[in-house]
Tab-separated table of C-alpha atoms and ligand atoms in Angstrom:
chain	number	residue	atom	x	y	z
Y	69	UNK	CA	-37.009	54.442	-5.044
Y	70	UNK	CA	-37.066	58.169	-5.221
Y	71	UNK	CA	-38.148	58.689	-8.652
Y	72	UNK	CA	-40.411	55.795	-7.804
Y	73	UNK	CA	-41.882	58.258	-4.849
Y	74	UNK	CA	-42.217	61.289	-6.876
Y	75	UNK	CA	-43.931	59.691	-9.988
Y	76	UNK	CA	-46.570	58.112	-7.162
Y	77	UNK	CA	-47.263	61.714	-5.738
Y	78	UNK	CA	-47.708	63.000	-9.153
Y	79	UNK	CA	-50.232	60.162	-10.065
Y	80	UNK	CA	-52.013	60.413	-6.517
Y	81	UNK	CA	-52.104	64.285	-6.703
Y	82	UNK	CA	-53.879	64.245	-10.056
Y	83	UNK	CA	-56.201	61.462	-8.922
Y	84	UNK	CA	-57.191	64.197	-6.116
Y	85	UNK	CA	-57.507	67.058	-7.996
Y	86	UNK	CA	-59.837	65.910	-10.236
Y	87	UNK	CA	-61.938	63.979	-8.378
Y	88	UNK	CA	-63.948	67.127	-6.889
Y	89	UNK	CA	-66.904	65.921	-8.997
Y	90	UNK	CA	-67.688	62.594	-7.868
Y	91	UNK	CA	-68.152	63.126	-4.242
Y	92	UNK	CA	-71.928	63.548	-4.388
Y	93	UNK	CA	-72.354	60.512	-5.939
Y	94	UNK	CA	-70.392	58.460	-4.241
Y	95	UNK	CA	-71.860	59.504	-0.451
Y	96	UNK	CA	-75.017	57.572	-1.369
Y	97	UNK	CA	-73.005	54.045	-0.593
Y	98	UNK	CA	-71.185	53.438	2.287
Y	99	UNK	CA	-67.507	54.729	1.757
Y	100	UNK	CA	-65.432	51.646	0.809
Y	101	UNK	CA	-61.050	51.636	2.273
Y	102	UNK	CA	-58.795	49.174	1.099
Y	103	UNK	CA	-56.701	47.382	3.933
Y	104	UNK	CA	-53.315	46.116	2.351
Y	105	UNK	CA	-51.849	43.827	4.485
Y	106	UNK	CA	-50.679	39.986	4.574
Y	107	UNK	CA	-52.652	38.329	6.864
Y	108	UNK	CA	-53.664	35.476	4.947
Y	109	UNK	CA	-53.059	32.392	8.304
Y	110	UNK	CA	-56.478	31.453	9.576
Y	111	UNK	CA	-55.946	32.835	12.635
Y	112	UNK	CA	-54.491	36.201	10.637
Y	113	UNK	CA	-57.553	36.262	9.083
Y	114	UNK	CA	-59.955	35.578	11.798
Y	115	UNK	CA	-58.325	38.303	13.554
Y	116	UNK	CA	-58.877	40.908	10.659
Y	117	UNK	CA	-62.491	40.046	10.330
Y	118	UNK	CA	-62.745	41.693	13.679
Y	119	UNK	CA	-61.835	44.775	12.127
Y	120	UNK	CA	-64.163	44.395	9.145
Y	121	UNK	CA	-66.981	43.748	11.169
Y	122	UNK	CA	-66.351	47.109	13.898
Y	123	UNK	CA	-66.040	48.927	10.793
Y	124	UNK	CA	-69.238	47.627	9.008
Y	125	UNK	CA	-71.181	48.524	12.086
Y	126	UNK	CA	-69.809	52.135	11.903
Y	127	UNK	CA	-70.686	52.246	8.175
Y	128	UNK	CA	-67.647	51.901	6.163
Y	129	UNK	CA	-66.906	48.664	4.153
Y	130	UNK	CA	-63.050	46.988	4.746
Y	131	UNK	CA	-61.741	45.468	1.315
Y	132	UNK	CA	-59.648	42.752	3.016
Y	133	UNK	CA	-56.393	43.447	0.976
Y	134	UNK	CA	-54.577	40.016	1.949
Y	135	UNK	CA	-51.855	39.651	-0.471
Y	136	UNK	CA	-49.747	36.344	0.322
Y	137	UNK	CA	-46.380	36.327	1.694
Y	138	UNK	CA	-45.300	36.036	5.328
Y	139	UNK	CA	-42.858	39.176	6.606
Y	140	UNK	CA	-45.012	41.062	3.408
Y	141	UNK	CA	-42.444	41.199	1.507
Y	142	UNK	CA	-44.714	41.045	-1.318
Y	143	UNK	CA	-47.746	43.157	0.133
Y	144	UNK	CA	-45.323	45.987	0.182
Y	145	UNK	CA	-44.403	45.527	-3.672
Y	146	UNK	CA	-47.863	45.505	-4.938
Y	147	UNK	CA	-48.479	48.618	-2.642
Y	148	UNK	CA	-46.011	50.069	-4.676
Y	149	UNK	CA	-47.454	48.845	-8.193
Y	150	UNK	CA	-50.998	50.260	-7.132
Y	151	UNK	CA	-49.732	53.562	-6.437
Y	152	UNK	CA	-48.012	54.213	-9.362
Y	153	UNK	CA	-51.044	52.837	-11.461
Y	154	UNK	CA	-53.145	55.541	-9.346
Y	155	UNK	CA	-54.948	53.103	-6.433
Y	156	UNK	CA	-55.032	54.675	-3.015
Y	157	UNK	CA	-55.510	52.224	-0.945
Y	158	UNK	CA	-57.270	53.202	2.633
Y	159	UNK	CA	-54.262	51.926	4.737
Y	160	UNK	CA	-51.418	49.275	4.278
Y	161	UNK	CA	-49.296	47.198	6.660
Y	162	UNK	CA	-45.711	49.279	7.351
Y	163	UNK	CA	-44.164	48.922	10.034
Y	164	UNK	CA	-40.933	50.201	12.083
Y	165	UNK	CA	-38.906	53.025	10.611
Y	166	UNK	CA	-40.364	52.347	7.019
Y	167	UNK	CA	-43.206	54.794	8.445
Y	168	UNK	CA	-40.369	57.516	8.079
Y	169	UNK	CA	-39.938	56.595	4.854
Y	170	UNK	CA	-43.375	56.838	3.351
Y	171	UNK	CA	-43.289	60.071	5.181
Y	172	UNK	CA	-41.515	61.679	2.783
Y	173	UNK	CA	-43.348	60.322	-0.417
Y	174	UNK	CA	-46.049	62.802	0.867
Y	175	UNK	CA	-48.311	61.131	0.125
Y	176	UNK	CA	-49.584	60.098	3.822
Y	177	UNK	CA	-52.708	61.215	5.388
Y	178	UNK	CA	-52.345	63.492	8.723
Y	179	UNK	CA	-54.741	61.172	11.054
Y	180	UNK	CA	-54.095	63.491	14.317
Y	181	UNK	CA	-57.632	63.350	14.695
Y	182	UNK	CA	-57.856	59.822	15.404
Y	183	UNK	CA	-54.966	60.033	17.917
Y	184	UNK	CA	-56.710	62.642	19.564
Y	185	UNK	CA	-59.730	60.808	20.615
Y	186	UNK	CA	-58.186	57.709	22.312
Y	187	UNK	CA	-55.144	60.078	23.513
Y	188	UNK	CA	-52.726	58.271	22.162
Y	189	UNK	CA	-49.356	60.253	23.328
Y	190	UNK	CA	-50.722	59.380	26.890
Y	191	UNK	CA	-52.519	55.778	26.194
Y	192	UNK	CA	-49.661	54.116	23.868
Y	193	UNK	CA	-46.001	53.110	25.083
Y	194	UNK	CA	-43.368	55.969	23.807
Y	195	UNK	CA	-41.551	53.095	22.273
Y	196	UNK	CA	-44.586	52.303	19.458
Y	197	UNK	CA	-46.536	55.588	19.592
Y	198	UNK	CA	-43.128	57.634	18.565
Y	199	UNK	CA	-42.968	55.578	15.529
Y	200	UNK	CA	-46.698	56.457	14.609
Y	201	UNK	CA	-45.826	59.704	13.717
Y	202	UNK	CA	-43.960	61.590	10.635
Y	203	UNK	CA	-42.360	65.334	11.830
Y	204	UNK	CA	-44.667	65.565	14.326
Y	205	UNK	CA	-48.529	64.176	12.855
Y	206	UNK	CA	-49.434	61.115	13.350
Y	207	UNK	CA	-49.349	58.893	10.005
Y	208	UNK	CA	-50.111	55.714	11.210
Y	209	UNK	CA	-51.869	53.990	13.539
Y	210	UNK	CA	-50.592	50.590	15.872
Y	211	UNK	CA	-52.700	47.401	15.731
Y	212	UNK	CA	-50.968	45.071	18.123
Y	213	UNK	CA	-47.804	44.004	19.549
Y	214	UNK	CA	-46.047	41.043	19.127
Y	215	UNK	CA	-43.035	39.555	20.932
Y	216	UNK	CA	-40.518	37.471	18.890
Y	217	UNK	CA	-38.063	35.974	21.056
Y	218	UNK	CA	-40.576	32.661	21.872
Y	219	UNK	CA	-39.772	28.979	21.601
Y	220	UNK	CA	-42.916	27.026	21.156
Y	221	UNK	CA	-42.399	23.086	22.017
Y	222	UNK	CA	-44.835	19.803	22.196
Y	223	UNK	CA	-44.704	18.746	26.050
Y	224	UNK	CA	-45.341	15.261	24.663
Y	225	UNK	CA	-42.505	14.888	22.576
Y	226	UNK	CA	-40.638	16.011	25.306
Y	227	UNK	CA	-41.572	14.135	27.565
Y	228	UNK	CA	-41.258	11.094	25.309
Y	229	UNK	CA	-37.405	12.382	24.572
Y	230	UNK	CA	-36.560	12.632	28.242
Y	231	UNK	CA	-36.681	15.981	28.512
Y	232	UNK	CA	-38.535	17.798	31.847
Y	233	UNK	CA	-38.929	20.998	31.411
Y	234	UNK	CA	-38.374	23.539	28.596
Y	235	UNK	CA	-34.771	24.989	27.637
Y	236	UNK	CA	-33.700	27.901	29.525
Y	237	UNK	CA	-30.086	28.411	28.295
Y	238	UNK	CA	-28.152	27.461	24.691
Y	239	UNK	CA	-26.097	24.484	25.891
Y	240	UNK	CA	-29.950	23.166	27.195
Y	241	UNK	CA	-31.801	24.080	23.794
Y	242	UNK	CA	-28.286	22.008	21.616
Y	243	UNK	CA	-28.643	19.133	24.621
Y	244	UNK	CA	-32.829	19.037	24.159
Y	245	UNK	CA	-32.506	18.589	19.888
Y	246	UNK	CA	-29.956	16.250	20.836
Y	247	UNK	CA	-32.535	13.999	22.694
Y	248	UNK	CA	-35.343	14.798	20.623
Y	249	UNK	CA	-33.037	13.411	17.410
Y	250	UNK	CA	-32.275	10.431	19.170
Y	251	UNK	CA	-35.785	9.782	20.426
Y	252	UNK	CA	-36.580	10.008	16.616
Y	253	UNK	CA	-38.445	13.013	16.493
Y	254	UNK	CA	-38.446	16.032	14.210
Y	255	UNK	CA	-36.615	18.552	16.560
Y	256	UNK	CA	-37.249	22.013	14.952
Y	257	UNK	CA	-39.791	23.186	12.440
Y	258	UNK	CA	-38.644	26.133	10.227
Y	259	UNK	CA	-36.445	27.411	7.244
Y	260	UNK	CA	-39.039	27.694	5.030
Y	261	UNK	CA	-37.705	30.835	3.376
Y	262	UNK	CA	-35.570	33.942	3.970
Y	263	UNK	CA	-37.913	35.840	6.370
Y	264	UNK	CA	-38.167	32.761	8.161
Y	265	UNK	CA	-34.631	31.964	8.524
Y	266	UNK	CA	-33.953	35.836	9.115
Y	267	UNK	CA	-37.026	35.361	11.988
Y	268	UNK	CA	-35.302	32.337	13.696
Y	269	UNK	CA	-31.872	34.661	13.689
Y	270	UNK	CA	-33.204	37.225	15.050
Y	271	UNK	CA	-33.220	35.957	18.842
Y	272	UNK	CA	-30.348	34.031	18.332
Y	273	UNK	CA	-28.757	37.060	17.465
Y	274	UNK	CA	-30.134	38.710	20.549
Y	275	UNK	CA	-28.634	36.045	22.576
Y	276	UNK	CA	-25.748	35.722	21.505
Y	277	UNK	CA	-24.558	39.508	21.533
Y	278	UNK	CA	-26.877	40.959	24.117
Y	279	UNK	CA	-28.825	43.864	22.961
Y	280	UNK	CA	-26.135	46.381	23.000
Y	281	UNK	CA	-24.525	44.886	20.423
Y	282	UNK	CA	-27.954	43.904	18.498
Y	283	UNK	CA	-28.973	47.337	18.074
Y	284	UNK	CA	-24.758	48.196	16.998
Y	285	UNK	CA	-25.562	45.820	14.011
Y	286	UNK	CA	-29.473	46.221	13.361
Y	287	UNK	CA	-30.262	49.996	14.215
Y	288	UNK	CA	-26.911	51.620	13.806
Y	289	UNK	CA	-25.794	49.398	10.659
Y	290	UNK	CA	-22.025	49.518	12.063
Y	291	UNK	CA	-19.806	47.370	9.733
Y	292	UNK	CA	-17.558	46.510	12.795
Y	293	UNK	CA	-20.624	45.164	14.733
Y	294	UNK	CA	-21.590	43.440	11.803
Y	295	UNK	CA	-18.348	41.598	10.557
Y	296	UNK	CA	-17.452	40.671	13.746
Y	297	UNK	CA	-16.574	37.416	15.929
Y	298	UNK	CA	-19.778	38.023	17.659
Y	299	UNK	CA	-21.961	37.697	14.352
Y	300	UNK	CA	-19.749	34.273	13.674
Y	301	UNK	CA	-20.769	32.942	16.438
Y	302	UNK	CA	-24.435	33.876	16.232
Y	303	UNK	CA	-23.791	32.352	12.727
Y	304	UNK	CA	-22.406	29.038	13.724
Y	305	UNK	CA	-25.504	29.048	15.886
Y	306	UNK	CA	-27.991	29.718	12.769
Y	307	UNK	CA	-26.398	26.462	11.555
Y	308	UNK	CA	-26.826	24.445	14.532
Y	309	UNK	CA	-30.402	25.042	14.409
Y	310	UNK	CA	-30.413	23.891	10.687
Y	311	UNK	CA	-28.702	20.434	10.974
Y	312	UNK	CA	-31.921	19.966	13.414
Y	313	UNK	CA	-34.223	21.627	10.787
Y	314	UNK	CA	-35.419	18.813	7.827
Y	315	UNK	CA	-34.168	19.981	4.461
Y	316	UNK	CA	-38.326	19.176	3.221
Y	317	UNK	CA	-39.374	21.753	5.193
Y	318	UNK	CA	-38.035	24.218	2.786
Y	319	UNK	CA	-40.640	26.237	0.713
Y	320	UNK	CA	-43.238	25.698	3.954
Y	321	UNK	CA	-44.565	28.456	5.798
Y	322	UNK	CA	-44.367	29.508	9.171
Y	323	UNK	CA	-48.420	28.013	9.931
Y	324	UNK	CA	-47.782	24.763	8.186
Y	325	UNK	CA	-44.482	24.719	10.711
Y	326	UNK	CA	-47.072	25.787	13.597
Y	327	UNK	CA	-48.910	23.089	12.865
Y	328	UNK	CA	-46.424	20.611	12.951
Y	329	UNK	CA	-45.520	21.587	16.612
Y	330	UNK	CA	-49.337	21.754	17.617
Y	331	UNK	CA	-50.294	17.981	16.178
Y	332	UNK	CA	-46.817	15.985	17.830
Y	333	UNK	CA	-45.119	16.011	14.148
Y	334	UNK	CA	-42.158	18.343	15.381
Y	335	UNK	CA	-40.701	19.189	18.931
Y	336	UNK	CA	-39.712	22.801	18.550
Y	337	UNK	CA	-40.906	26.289	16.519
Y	338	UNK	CA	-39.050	29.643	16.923
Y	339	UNK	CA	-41.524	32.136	16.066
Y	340	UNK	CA	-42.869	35.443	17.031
Y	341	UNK	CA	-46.086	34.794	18.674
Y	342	UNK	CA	-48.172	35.177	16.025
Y	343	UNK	CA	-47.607	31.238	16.449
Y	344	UNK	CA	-49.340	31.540	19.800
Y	345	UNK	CA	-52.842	33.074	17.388
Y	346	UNK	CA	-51.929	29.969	15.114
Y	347	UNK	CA	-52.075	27.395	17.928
Y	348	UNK	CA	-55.396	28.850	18.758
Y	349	UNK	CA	-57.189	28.978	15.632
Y	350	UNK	CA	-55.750	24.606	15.841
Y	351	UNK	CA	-57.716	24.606	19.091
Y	352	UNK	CA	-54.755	24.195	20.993
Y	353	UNK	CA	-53.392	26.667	23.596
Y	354	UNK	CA	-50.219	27.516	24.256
Y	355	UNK	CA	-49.357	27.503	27.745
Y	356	UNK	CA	-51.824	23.926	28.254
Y	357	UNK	CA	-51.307	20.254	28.049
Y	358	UNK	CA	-49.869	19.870	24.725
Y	359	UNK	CA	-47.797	23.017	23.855
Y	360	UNK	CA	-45.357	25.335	25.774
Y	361	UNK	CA	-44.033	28.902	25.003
Y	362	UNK	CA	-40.837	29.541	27.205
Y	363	UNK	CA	-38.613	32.791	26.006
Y	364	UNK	CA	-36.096	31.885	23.268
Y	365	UNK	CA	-33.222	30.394	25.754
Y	366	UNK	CA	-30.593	33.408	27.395
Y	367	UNK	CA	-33.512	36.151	25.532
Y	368	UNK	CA	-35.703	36.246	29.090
Y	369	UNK	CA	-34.853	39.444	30.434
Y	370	UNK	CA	-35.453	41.118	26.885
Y	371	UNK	CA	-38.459	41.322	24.562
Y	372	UNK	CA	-37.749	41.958	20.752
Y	373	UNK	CA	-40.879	43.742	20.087
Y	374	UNK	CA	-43.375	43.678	16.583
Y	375	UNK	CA	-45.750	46.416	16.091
Y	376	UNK	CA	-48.122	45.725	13.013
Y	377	UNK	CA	-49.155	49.251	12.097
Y	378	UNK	CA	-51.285	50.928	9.166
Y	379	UNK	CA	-50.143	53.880	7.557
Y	380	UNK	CA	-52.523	56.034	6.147
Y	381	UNK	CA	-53.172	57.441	2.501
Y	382	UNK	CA	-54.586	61.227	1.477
Y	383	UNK	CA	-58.314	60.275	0.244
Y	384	UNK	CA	-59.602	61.946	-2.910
Y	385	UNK	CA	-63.686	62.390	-1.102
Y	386	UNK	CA	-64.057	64.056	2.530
Y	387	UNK	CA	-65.711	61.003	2.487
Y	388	UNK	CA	-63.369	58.442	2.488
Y	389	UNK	CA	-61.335	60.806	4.785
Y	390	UNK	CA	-63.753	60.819	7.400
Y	391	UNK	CA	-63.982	56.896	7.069
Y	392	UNK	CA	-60.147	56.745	7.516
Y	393	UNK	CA	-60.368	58.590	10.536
Y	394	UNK	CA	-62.851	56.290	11.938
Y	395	UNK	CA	-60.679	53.401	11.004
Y	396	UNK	CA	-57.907	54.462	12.720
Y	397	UNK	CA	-59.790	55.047	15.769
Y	398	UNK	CA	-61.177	52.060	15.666
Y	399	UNK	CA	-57.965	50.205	15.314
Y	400	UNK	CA	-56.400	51.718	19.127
Y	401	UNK	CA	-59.665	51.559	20.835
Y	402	UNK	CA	-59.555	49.510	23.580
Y	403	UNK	CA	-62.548	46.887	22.591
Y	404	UNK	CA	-61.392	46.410	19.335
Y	405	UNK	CA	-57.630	45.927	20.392
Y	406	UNK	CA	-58.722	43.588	23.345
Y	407	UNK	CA	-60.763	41.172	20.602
Y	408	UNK	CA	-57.997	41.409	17.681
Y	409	UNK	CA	-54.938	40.740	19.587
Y	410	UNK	CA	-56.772	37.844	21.571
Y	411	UNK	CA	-56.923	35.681	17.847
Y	412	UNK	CA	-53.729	37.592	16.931
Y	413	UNK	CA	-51.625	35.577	19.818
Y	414	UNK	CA	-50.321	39.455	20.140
Y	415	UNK	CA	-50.739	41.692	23.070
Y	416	UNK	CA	-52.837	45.382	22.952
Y	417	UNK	CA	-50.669	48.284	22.810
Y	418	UNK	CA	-53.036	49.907	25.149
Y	419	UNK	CA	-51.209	48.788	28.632
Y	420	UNK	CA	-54.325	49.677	30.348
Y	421	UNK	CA	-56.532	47.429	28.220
Y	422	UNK	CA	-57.310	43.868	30.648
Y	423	UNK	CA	-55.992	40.399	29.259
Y	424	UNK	CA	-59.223	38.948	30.476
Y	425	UNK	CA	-59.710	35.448	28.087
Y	426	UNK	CA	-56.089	35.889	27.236
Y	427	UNK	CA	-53.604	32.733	27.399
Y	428	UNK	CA	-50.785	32.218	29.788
Y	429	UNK	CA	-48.412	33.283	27.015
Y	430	UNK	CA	-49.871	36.346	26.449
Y	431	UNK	CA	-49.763	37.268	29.702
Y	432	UNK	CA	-46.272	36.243	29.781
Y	433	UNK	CA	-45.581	38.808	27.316
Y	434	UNK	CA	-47.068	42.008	28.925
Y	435	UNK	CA	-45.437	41.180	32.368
Y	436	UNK	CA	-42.173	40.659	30.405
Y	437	UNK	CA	-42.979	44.242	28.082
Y	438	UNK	CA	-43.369	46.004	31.500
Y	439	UNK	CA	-40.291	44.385	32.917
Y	440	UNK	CA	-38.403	44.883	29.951
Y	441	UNK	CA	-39.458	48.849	29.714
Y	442	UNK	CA	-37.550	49.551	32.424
Y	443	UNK	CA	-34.870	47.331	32.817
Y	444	UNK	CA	-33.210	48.722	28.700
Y	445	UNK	CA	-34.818	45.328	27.802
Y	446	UNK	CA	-36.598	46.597	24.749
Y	447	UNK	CA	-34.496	45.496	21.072
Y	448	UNK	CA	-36.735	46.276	17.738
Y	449	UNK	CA	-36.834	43.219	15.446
Y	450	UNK	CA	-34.893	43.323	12.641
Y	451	UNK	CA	-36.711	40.381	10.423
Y	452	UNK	CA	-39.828	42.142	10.936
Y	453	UNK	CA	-38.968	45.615	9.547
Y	454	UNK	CA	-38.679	47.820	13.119
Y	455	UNK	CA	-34.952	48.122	13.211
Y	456	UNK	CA	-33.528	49.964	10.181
Y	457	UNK	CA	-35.685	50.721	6.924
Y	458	UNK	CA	-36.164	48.484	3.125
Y	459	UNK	CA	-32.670	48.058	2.446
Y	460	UNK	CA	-30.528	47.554	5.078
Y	461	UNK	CA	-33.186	44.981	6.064
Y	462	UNK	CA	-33.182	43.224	2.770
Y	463	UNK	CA	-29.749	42.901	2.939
Y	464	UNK	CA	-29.691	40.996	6.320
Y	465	UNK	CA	-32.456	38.809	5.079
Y	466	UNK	CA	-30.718	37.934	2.179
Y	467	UNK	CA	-27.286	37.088	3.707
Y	468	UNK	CA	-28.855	34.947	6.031
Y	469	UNK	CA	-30.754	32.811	3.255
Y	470	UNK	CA	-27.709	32.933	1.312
Y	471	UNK	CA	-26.001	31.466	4.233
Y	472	UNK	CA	-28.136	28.764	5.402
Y	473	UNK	CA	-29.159	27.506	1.645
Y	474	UNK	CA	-25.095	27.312	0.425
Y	475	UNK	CA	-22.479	25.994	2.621
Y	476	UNK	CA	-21.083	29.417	2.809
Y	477	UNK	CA	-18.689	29.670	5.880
Y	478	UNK	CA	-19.744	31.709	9.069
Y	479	UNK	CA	-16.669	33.728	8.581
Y	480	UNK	CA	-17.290	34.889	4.898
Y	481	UNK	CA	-21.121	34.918	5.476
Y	482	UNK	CA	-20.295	37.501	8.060
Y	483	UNK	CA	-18.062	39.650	5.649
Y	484	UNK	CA	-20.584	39.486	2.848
Y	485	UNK	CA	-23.359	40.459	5.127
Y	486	UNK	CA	-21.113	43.960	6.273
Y	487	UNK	CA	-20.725	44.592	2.664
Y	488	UNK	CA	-24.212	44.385	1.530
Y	489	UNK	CA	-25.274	46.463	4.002
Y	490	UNK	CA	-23.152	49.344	3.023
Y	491	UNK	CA	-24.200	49.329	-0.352
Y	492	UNK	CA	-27.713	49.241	0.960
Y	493	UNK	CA	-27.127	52.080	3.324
Y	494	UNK	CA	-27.274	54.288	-0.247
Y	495	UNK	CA	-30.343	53.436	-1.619
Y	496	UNK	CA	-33.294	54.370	-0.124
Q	190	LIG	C1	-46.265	40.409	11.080
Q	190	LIG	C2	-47.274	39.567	11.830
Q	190	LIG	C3	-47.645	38.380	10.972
Q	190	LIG	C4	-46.400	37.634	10.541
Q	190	LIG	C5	-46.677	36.427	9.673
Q	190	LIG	C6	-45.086	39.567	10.666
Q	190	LIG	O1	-44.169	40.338	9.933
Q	190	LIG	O2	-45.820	41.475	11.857
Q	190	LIG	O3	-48.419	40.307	12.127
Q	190	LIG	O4	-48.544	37.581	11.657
Q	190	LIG	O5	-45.538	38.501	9.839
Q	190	LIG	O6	-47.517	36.714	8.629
């Protein structure tokens, strides 16, 4: 990954050295920024053309740069291929402590500018605007914020299974499958893949070890924390979940599991509320008649938080500079953060930005973000790239799927997970 980083800067360098000619010609059309990012859900995508739009009004054109892939596992390879071949995109979905990262690759634009105008050290929580920044400049700019630890469930099925109100503790949620199962319903939706699976851990990780010992494993990367009787049991609980969880659902994604919950074919989703957007754009609200969101059970004091952020590239024309710097404006201001993270399902990072048109869940969240700021309630997600950087992270995600696809014990599964981490502790 370092020689990876250095042969990018070279290419990028050379692309901006010699490109002192072409900037007359190309300020006749309206400067053009690539947007690399995976949004490809219809509510993803509805959300996005929010930002295309703003940004067409302010003259610069948004290439839509929606590459496949939930948890962008992929958007961040082909990042990677289009540098090294030379393409600077505008901005690119990173997230978490991967900002650092890309920091040192050099190759990230200084957008202070941006952060300037909507005062972002004053206007943005500590907790996402410290990330934003690389020694000191801001690098990249927050779109949203998303809370994972949600259980979405259809209040028909149940109602149909017996059940009254939604699952509040672990014995309640194993009880409530139970009944669902016997009712002959589908209880949980999910599995599809190992950002999924890694997803669905995530809270029960959280509950199961309180957030002390969540951050021991996911920020610190302590092999003690990690092979421990604590992450057995919040394995044994990953498979519980999966003898609810139909084998066909394999190879599905997290909307066509969304959907299943929203149209009575499944009685349970654990999801970060980018579900809640989904339900929308299916014309159903969370929080109505047909679906509930209730806090993943023994996770409703905390809030496992999701920032989607955009780092920023060094342009080769002042003009596609100056267009970055509007983008990144645009992206905290407070209308364009009140319509995106309405289709989103997400919440604004501006605090002071109203919720007006916003569903119950959503306004679940910030009331449980405020709550959870000051009560040490605040855990970065893991499965979604905030807790440690590429790595470590891969190497949780794939000890999880290698868990719940084999019939690998808890016990080993926990061992090989401690290992893998270590080794991924050296690369970089
Ligand atoms: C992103 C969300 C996105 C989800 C599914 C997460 O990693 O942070 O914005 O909606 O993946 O694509």
């Amino acid at each position: 990954m370092k020689s990876m980083h250095k042969k990018m800067l070279a290419v990028c360098v050379g692309l901006a050295l010699g490109s002192g000619l072409s900037g007359t010609a190309m300020a006749a059309s309206a400067p053009s920024l690539s947007v690399i990012n995976w949004w490809t859900a219809g509510s993803e995508a509805k959300a996005m053309h929010v930002l295309v739009q703003m940004m067409k009004a302010k003259g610069v054109n948004i290439q839509n740069d929606a590459i496949a892939g939930g948890g962008g596992a992929q958007a961040r390879t082909i990042l990677k291929t289009r540098l090294m071949e030379g393409q600077i995109p505008g901005a690119a979905q990173i997230k978490g402590v991967e900002i650092q990262q890309w920091g040192h690759t050099g190759l990230l634009a200084n957008i202070d500018a941006a952060a300037q105008a909507e005062d972002w050290n004053k206007n943005v929580p500590a907790v996402i605007n410290d990330y934003m920044k690389y020694k000191g400049n801001y690098v990249a700019a927050p779109m949203d914020l998303h809370r994972l630890n949600w259980l979405w469930y259809n209040r028909a099925i149940l109602k149909k299974s017996g059940i009254a109100t939604a699952p509040q503790t672990w014995p309640e949620l194993m009880a409530d499958l139970a009944k669902v199962k016997a009712a002959g319903f589908t209880p949980m939706a999910g599995g599809g893949n190992g950002w999924m699976i890694a997803t669905e851990f995530d809270p029960i990780a959280l509950e199961t070890g309180g957030p002390t010992w969540y951050k021991d494993v996911f920020v610190k990367l302590n092999p003690k924390a990690i092979d421990s009787p604590t992450m057995v049991k919040a394995l044994e609980r990953l498979r519980a979940i999966e003898a609810y969880t139909p084998k066909s659902l394999a190879g599905r994604t997290w909307n066509f599991d969304t959907a299943l919950v929203a149209h009575g074919k499944a009685a349970f989703q654990i999801m970060g509320d980018w579900a809640n957007g989904q339900f929308e754009f299916l014309h159903v609200t969370p929080g109505g008649p047909q679906v509930g969101c209730v806090a993943f059970p023994g996770t409703a004091k905390e809030f496992i938080y999701n920032v989607d952020s955009f780092i920023f590239f060094r342009q080769n024309t002042p003009e596609k500079r100056a267009a970055e710097i509007k983008l990144a404006e645009t992206m905290v201001s407070p209308k364009f953060q009140l319509l995106f993270n309405k289709y989103k399902g997400s919440i604004p990072d501006l605090m002071n930005v109203s919720l007006n048109g916003y569903n119950a869940c959503q306004k679940k969240s910030r009331a449980q973000f405020l709550v959870a700021r000051k009560d040490n309630g605040l855990v970065p997600s893991f499965s979604q790239n905030m807790s440690t950087y590429g790595p470590p992270t891969g190497a949780f995600i794939d000890s999880l799927d290698k868990f719940y696809t084999s019939n690998e014990s808890p016990q080993a599964a926990a061992a090989a997970m401690a290992k893998r981490v270590e080794v991924a502790k050296s690369q970089d």
